GROMACS .gro file of C-alpha atoms in nm:
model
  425
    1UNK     CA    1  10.538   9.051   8.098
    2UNK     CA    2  10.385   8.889   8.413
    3UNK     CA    3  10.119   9.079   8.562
    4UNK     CA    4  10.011   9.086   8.935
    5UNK     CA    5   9.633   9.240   8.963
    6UNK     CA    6   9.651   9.493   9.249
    7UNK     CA    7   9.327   9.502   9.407
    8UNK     CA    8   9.237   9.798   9.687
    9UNK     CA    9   9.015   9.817  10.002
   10UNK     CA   10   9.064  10.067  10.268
   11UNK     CA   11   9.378  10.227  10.323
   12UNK     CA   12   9.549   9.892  10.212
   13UNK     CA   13   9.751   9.976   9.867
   14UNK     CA   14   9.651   9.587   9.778
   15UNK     CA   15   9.370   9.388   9.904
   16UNK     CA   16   9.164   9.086   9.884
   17UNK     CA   17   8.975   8.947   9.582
   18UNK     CA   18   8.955   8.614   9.663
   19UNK     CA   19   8.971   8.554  10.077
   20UNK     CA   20   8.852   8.262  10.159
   21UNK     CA   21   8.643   8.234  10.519
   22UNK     CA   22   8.803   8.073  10.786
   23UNK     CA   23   8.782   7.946  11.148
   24UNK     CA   24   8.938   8.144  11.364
   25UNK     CA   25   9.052   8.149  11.715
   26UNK     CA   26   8.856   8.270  11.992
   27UNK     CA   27   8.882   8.532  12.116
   28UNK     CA   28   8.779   8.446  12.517
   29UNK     CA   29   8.995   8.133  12.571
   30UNK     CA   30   8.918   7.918  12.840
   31UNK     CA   31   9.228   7.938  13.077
   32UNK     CA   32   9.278   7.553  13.139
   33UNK     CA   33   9.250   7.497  12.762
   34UNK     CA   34   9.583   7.717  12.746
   35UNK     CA   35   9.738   7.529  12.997
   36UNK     CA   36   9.673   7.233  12.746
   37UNK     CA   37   9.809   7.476  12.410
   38UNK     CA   38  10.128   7.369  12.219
   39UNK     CA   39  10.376   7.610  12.071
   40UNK     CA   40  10.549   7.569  11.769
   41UNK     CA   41  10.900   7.801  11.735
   42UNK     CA   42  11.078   7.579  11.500
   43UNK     CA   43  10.933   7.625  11.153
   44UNK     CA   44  11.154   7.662  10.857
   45UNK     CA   45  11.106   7.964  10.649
   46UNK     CA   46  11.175   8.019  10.278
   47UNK     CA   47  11.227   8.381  10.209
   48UNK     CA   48  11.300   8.549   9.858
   49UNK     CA   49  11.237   8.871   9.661
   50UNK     CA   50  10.959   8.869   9.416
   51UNK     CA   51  10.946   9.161   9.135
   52UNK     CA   52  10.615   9.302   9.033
   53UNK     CA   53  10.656   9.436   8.667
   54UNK     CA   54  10.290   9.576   8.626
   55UNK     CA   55  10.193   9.832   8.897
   56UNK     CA   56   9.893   9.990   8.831
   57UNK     CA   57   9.946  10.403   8.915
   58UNK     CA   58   9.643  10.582   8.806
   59UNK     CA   59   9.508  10.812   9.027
   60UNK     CA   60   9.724  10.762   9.344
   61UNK     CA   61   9.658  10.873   9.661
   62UNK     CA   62  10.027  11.083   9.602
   63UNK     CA   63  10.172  11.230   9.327
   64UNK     CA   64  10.509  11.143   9.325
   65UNK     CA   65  10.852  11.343   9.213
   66UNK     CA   66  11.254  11.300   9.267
   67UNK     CA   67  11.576  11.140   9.224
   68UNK     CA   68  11.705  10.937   9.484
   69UNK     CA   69  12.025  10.728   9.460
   70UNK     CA   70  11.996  10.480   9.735
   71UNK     CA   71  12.298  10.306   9.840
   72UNK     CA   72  12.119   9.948   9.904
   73UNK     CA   73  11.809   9.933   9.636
   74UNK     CA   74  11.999  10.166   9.354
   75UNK     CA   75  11.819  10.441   9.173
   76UNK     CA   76  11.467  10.563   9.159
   77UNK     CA   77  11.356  10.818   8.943
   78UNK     CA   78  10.983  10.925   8.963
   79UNK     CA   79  10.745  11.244   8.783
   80UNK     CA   80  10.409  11.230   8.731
   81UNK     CA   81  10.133  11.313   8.482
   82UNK     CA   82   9.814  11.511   8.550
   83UNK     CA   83   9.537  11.681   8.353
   84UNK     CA   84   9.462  12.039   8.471
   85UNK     CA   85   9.053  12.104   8.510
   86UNK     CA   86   8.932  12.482   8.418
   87UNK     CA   87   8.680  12.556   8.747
   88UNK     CA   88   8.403  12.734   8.530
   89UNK     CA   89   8.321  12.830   8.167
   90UNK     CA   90   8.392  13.171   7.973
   91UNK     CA   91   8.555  13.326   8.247
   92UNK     CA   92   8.579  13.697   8.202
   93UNK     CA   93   8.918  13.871   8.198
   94UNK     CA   94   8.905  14.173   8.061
   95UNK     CA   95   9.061  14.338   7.716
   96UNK     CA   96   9.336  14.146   7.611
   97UNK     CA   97   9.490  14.507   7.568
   98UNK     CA   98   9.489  14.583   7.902
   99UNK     CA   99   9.636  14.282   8.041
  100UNK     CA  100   9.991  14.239   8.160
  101UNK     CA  101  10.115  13.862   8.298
  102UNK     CA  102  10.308  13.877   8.619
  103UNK     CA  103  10.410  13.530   8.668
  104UNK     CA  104  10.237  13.179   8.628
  105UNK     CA  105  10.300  12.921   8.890
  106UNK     CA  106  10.248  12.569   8.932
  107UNK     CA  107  10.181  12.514   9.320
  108UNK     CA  108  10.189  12.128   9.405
  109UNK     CA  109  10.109  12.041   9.822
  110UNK     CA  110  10.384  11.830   9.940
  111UNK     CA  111  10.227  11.555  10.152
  112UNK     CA  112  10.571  11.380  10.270
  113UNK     CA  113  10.885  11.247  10.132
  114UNK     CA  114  11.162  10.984  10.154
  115UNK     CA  115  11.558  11.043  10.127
  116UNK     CA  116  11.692  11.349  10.206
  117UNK     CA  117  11.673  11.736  10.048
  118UNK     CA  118  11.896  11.738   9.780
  119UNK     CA  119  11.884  12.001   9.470
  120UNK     CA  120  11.626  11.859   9.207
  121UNK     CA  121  11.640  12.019   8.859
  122UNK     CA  122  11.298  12.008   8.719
  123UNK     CA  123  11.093  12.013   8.357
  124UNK     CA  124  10.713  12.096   8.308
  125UNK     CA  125  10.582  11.953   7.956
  126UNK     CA  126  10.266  11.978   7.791
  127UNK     CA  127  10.098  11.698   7.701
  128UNK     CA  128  10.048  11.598   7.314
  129UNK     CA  129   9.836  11.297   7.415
  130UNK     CA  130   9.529  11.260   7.605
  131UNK     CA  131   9.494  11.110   7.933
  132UNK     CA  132   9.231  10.877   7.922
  133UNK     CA  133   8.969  10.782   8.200
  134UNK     CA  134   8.922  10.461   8.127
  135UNK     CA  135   9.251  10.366   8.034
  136UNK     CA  136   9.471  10.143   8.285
  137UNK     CA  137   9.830  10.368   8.320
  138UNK     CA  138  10.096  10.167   8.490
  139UNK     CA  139  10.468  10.253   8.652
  140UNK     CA  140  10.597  10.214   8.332
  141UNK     CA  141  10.334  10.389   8.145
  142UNK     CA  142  10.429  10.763   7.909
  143UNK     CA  143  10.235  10.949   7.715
  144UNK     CA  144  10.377  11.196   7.472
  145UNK     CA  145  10.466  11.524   7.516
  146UNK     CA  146  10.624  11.914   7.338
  147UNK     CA  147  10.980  11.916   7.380
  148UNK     CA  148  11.000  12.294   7.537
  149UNK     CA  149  11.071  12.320   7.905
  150UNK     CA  150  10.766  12.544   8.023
  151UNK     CA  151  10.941  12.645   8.348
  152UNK     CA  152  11.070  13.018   8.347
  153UNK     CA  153  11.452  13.006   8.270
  154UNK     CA  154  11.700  13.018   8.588
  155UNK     CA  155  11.391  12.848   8.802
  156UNK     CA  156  11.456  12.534   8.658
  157UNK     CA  157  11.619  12.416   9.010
  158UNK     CA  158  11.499  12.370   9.315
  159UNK     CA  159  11.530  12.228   9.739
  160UNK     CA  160  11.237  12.082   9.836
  161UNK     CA  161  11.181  12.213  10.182
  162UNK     CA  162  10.807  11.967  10.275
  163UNK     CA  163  10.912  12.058  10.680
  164UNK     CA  164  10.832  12.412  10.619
  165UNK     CA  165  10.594  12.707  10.564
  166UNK     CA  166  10.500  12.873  10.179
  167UNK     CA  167  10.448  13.239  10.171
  168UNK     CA  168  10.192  13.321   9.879
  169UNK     CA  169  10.134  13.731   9.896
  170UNK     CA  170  10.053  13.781  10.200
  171UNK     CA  171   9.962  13.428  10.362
  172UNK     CA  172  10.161  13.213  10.553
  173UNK     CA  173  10.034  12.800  10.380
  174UNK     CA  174  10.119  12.498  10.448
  175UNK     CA  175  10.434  12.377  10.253
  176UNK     CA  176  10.403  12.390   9.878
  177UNK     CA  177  10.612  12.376   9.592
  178UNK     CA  178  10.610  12.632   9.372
  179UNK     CA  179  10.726  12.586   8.993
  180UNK     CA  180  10.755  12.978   8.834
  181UNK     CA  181  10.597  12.896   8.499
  182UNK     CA  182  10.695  13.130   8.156
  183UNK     CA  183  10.466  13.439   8.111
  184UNK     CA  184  10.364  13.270   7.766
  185UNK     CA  185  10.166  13.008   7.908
  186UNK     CA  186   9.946  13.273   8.104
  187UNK     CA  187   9.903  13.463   7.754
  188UNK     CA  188   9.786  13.157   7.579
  189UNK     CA  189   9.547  13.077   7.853
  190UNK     CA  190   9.373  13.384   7.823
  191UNK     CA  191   9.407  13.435   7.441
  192UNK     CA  192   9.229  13.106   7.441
  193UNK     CA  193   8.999  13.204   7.695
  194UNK     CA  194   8.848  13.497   7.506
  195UNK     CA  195   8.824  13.294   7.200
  196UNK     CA  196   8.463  13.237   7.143
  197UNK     CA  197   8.363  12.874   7.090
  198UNK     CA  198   8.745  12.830   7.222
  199UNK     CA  199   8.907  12.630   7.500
  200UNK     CA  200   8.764  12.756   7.811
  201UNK     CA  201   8.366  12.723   7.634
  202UNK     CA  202   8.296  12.338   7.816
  203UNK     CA  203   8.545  12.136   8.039
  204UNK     CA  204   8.591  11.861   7.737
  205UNK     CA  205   8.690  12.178   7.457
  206UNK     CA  206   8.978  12.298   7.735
  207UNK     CA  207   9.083  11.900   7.797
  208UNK     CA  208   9.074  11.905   7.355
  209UNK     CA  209   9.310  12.254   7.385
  210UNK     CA  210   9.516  12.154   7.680
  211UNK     CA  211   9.603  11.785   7.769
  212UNK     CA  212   9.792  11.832   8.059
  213UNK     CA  213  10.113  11.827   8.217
  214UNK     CA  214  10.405  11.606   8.259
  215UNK     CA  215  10.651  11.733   8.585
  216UNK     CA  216  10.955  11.516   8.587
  217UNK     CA  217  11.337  11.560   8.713
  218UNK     CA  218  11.598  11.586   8.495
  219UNK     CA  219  11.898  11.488   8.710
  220UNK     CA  220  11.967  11.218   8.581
  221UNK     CA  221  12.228  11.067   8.866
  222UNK     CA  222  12.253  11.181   9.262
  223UNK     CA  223  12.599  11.125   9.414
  224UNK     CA  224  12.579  10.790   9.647
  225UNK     CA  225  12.303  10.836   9.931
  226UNK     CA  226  12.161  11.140   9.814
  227UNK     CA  227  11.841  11.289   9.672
  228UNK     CA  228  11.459  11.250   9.768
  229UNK     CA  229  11.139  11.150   9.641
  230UNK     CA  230  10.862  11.408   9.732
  231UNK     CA  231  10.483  11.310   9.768
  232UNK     CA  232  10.197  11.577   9.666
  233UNK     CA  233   9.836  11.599   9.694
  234UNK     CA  234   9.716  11.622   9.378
  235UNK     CA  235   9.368  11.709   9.510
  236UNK     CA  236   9.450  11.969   9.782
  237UNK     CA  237   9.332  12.338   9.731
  238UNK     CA  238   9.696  12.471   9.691
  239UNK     CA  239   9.749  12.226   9.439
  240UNK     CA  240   9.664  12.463   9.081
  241UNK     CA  241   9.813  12.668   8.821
  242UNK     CA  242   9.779  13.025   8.890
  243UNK     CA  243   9.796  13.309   8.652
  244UNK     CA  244   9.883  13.645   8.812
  245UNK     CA  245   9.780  13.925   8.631
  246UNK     CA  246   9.699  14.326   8.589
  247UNK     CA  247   9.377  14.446   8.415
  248UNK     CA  248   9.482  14.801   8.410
  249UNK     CA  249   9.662  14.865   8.721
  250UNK     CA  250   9.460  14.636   8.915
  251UNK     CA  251   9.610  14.294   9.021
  252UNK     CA  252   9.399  13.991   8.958
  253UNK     CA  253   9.491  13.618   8.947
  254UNK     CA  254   9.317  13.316   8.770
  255UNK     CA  255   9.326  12.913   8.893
  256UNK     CA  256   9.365  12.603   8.690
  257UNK     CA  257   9.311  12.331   8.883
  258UNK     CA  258   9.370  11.947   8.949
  259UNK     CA  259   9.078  11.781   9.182
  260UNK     CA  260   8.888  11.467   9.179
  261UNK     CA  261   8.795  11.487   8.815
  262UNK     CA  262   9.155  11.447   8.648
  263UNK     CA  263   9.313  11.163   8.589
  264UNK     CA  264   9.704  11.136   8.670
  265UNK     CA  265   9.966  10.837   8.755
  266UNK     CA  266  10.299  10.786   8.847
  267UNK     CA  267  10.613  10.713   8.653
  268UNK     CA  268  10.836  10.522   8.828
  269UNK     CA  269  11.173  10.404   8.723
  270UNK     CA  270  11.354  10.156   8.956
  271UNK     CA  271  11.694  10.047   8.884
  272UNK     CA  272  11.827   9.765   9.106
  273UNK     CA  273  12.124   9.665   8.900
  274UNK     CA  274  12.455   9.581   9.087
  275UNK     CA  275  12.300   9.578   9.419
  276UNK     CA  276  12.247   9.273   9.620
  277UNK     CA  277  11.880   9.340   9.581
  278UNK     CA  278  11.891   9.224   9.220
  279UNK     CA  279  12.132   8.952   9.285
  280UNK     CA  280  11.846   8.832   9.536
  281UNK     CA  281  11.553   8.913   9.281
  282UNK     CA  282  11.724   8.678   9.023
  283UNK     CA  283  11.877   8.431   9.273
  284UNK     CA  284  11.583   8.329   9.505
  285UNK     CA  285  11.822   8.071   9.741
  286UNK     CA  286  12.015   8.419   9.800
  287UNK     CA  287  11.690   8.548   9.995
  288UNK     CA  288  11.761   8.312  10.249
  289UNK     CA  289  12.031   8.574  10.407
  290UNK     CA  290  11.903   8.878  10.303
  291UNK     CA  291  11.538   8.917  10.152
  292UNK     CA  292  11.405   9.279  10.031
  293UNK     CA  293  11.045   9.468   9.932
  294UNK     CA  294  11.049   9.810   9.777
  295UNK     CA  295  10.772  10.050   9.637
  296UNK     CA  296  10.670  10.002   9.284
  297UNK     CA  297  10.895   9.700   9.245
  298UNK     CA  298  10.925   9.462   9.482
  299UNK     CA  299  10.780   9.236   9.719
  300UNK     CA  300  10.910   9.004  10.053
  301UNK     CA  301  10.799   8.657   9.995
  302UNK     CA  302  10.746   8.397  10.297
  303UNK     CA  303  10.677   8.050  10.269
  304UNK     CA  304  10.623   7.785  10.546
  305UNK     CA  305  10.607   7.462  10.441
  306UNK     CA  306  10.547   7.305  10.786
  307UNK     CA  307  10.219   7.441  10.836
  308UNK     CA  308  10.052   7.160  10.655
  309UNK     CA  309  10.192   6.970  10.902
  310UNK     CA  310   9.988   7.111  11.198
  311UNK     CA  311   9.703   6.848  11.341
  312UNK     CA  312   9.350   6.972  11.091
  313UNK     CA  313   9.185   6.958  11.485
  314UNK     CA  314   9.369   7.240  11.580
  315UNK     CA  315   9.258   7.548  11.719
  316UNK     CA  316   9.495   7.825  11.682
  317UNK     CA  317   9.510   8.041  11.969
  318UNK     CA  318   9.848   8.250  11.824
  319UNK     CA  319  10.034   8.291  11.467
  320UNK     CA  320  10.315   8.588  11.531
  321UNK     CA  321  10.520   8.607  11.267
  322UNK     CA  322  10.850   8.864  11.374
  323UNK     CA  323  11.018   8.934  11.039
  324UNK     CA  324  11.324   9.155  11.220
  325UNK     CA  325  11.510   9.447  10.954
  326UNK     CA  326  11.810   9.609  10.933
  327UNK     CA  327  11.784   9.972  10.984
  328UNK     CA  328  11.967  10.243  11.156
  329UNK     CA  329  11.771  10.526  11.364
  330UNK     CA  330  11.821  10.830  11.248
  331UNK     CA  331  11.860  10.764  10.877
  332UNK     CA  332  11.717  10.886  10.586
  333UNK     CA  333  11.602  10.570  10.443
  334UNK     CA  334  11.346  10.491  10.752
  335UNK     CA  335  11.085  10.193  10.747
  336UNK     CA  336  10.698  10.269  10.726
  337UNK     CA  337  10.447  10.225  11.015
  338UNK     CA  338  10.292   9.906  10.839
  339UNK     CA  339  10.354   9.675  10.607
  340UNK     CA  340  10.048   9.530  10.380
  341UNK     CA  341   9.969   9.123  10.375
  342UNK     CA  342   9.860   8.940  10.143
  343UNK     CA  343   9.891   8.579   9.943
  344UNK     CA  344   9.953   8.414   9.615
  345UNK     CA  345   9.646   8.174   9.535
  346UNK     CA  346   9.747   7.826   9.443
  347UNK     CA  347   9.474   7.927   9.113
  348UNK     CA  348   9.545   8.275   9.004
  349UNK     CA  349   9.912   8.297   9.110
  350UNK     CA  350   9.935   8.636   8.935
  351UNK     CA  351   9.638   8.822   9.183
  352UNK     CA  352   9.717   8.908   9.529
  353UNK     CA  353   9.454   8.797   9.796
  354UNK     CA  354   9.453   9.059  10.130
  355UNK     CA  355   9.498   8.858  10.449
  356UNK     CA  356   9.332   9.111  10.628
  357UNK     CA  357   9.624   9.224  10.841
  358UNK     CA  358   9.876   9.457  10.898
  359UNK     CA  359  10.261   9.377  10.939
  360UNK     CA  360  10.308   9.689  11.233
  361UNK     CA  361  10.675   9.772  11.262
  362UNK     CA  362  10.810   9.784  11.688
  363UNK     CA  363  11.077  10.054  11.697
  364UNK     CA  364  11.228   9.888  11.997
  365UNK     CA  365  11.271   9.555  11.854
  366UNK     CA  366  11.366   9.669  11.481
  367UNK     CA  367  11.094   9.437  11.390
  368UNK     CA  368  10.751   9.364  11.185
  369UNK     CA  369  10.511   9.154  11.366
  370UNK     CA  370  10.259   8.985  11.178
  371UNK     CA  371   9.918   8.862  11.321
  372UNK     CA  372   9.868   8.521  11.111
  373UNK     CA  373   9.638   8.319  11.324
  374UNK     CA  374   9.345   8.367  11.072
  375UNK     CA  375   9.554   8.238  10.803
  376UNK     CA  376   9.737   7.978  10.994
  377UNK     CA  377   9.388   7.840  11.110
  378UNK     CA  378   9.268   7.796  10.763
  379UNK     CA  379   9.546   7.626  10.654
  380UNK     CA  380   9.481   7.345  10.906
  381UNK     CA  381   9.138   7.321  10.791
  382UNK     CA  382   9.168   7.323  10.467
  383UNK     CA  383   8.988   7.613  10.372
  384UNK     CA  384   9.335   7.821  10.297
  385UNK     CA  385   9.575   7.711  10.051
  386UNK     CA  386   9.932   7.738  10.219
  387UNK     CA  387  10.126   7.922   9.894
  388UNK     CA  388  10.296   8.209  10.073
  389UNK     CA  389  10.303   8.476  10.271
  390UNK     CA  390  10.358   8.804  10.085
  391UNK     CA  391  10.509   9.141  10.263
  392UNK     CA  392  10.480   9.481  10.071
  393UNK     CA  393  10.547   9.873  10.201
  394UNK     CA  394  10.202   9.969  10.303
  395UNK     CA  395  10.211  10.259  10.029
  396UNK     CA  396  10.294  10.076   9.757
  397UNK     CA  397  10.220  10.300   9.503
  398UNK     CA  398  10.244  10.583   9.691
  399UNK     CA  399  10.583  10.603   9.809
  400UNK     CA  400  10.979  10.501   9.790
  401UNK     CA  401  10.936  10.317  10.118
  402UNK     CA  402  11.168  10.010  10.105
  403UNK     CA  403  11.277   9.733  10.388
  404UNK     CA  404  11.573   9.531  10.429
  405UNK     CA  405  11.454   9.183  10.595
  406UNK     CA  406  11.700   8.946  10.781
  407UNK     CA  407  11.678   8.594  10.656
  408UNK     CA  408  11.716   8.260  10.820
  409UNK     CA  409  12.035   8.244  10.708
  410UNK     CA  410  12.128   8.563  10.774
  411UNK     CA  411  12.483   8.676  11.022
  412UNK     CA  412  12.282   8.952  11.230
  413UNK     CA  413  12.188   8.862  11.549
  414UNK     CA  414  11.785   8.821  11.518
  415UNK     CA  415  11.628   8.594  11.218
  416UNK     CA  416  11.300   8.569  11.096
  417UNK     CA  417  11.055   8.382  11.321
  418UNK     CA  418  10.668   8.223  11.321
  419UNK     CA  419  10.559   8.125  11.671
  420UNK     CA  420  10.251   7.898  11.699
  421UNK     CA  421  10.045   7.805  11.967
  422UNK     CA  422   9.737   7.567  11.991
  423UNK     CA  423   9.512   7.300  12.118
  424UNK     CA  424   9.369   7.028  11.944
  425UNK     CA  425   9.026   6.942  11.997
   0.00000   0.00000   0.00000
């Protein structure tokens, strides 16, 4: 299985390993040495659709959760799985006699989504394996778990609603999903809990007792264009297990919680098949009309030959790359912000090198414009291999984002274009 090494800086979801210093332009340029510049508009582009079989998922920024039947890119179906941390030792609750469960819910923060709000029918499973933190968990990545559904029966479905307000007793949150849990669970916690020597003695003996949780979807299929995925922050303060209880007659509750400490990843299963996207992934010339990246399992490749063509005495004043996208305002399936850029290295072809740069989407101009006049500069030096120019969603493992690119072939009206101007010296 080829592997691509996804390395992170920043906010990028990939960054450099291996960047190579460069000269760059500057950035006062002397006005007559402008008036002296050449630009370059006619470079031919190569541009395909590159699959990347081994994301890396542990501990994402976003927990991730849906169905979503896309019309171009196919089906995505994404759950997550997350160890639950006790927040102190031998809590006290009371005589087991005395204590009555009211409910047990599983609160998870949204923190954004993409698609649309469709029903989602949901399953909570505990773990039977242990989630390990120094183990490497990728898209593909499970890890076993009990059969039983631990969701309350008749709460099994559920509309996402990330827009709006959670009521919790008496407070008004912000939006949060709540999953009613069965009354059991709460009873075993505390059974456990007052169990000397038990689960809830040291943070490793509850981790021993309770593994954690797989949340997945069990939809299975979405009619055409429907369905969501849902983001949540793992790490928020609203994001816990809570058992609601009486001791007596007076009400008391009890968190479980996910922070910092647990490890969780995504699972993420993309299926391309009879789309055009595949058809491009296994038929590179077909990128030439119509080139794609998507979330967790693809990514827009760019090659310019002709840059090794530019005079090795030139100073590069501009490098805009305009990589134009077909997308309708007002849809569901809406482009991100930014894009992430990297490159292959002509030696590790497998690792992904940041170029230090942003690929920032114009609204106006249904467009991404990429800054390449570092890279561009070293490639007439020398100092920069010219291999390719790779385009990814910004979020890579943190989202469903995905972007339909026009190709140099392609029938719209605007086509991919690199614009370079320079001087020699």
């Amino acid at each position: 299985m080829r592997k691509i090494t996804i390395l992170l800086v920043g906010l990028l979801a990939l960054s450099a390993c291996k960047k190579k210093d460069g000269v760059v332009g500057m950035d006062g340029i002397d006005p007559n040495t402008l008036l002296n510049s050449v630009s370059v508009d006619t470079f031919s582009l190569i541009t395909y659709t590159e699959v990347d079989d081994s994301v890396i998922t542990k501990n994402p920024a976003s927990a991730l959760l849906g169905f979503l039947n896309d019309p171009k890119f196919g089906t995505t179906d994404a759950s997550f799985y997350a160890q639950l941390r006790i927040s102190g030792v031998n809590p006290n609750f009371g005589d087991l006699a005395d204590i009555s469960i009211d409910s047990v819910v599983l609160g998870l923060k949204y923190a954004g989504f993409y698609g649309e709000f469709s029903p989602l029918n949901l399953e909570v499973n505990r773990l039977t394996e242990d989630l390990e933190t120094d183990s490497t968990y990728y898209a593909f990545s499970t890890l076993g778990t009990e059969s039983a559904n631990l969701i309350e029966p008749g709460f099994e479905t559920i509309i996402p609603d990330p827009s709006g307000e959670t009521i919790i007793g008496e407070d008004t949150v912000e939006a949060t999903l709540r999953i009613r849990l069965q009354n059991s669970l709460g009873l075993d916690f505390i059974t456990e809990a007052l169990t000397p020597g038990g689960g809830f003695s040291s943070a490793d003996n509850f981790l021993d007792y309770f593994k954690g949780l797989r949340v997945r979807t069990t939809n299975g299929s979405m009619p055409n264009g429907k369905g969501g995925i849902f983001y949540f922050n793992l790490n928020d303060p609203l994001t816990k297990l809570t058992i609601y209880y009486h001791l007596g007659s007076v009400p008391k509750s009890y968190d479980i919680v996910i922070n910092s400490n647990s490890v969780d990843f995504n699972h993420v299963e993309v299926d391309n098949s009879g789309k055009n996207v595949q058809n491009v992934i296994d038929n590179q010339s077909a990128g030439q009309t119509e080139f794609y990246a998507q979330a967790f399992r693809s990514r827009a490749i760019i090659k310019v030959p002709g840059l090794s063509d530019l005079p090795s005495k030139a100073l590069i004043h501009k490098a805009q790359l305009s990589l134009p996208i077909q997308h309708q305002t007002g849809t569901s399936y809406f482009p991100g912000d930014f894009t992430s850029v990297a490159s292959h290295p002509v030696d590790d072809p497998y690792t992904l090198a940041n170029l230090g740069v942003f690929g920032i989407f114009d609204q106006a101009k249904k467009h991404y414009l990429v800054d390449l006049r570092a890279f561009v500069q070293g490639v007439t030096t020398g100092l920069t291999e010219n291999t390719d120019v790779v385009i990814s969603p910004r979020y890579f493992i943190n989202s469903a984002d995905r972007i339909i690119f026009n190709g140099p072939n392609s029938g719209n009206k605007v086509q991919p274009k690199l614009v370079v101007t320079y001087t020699e010296y």
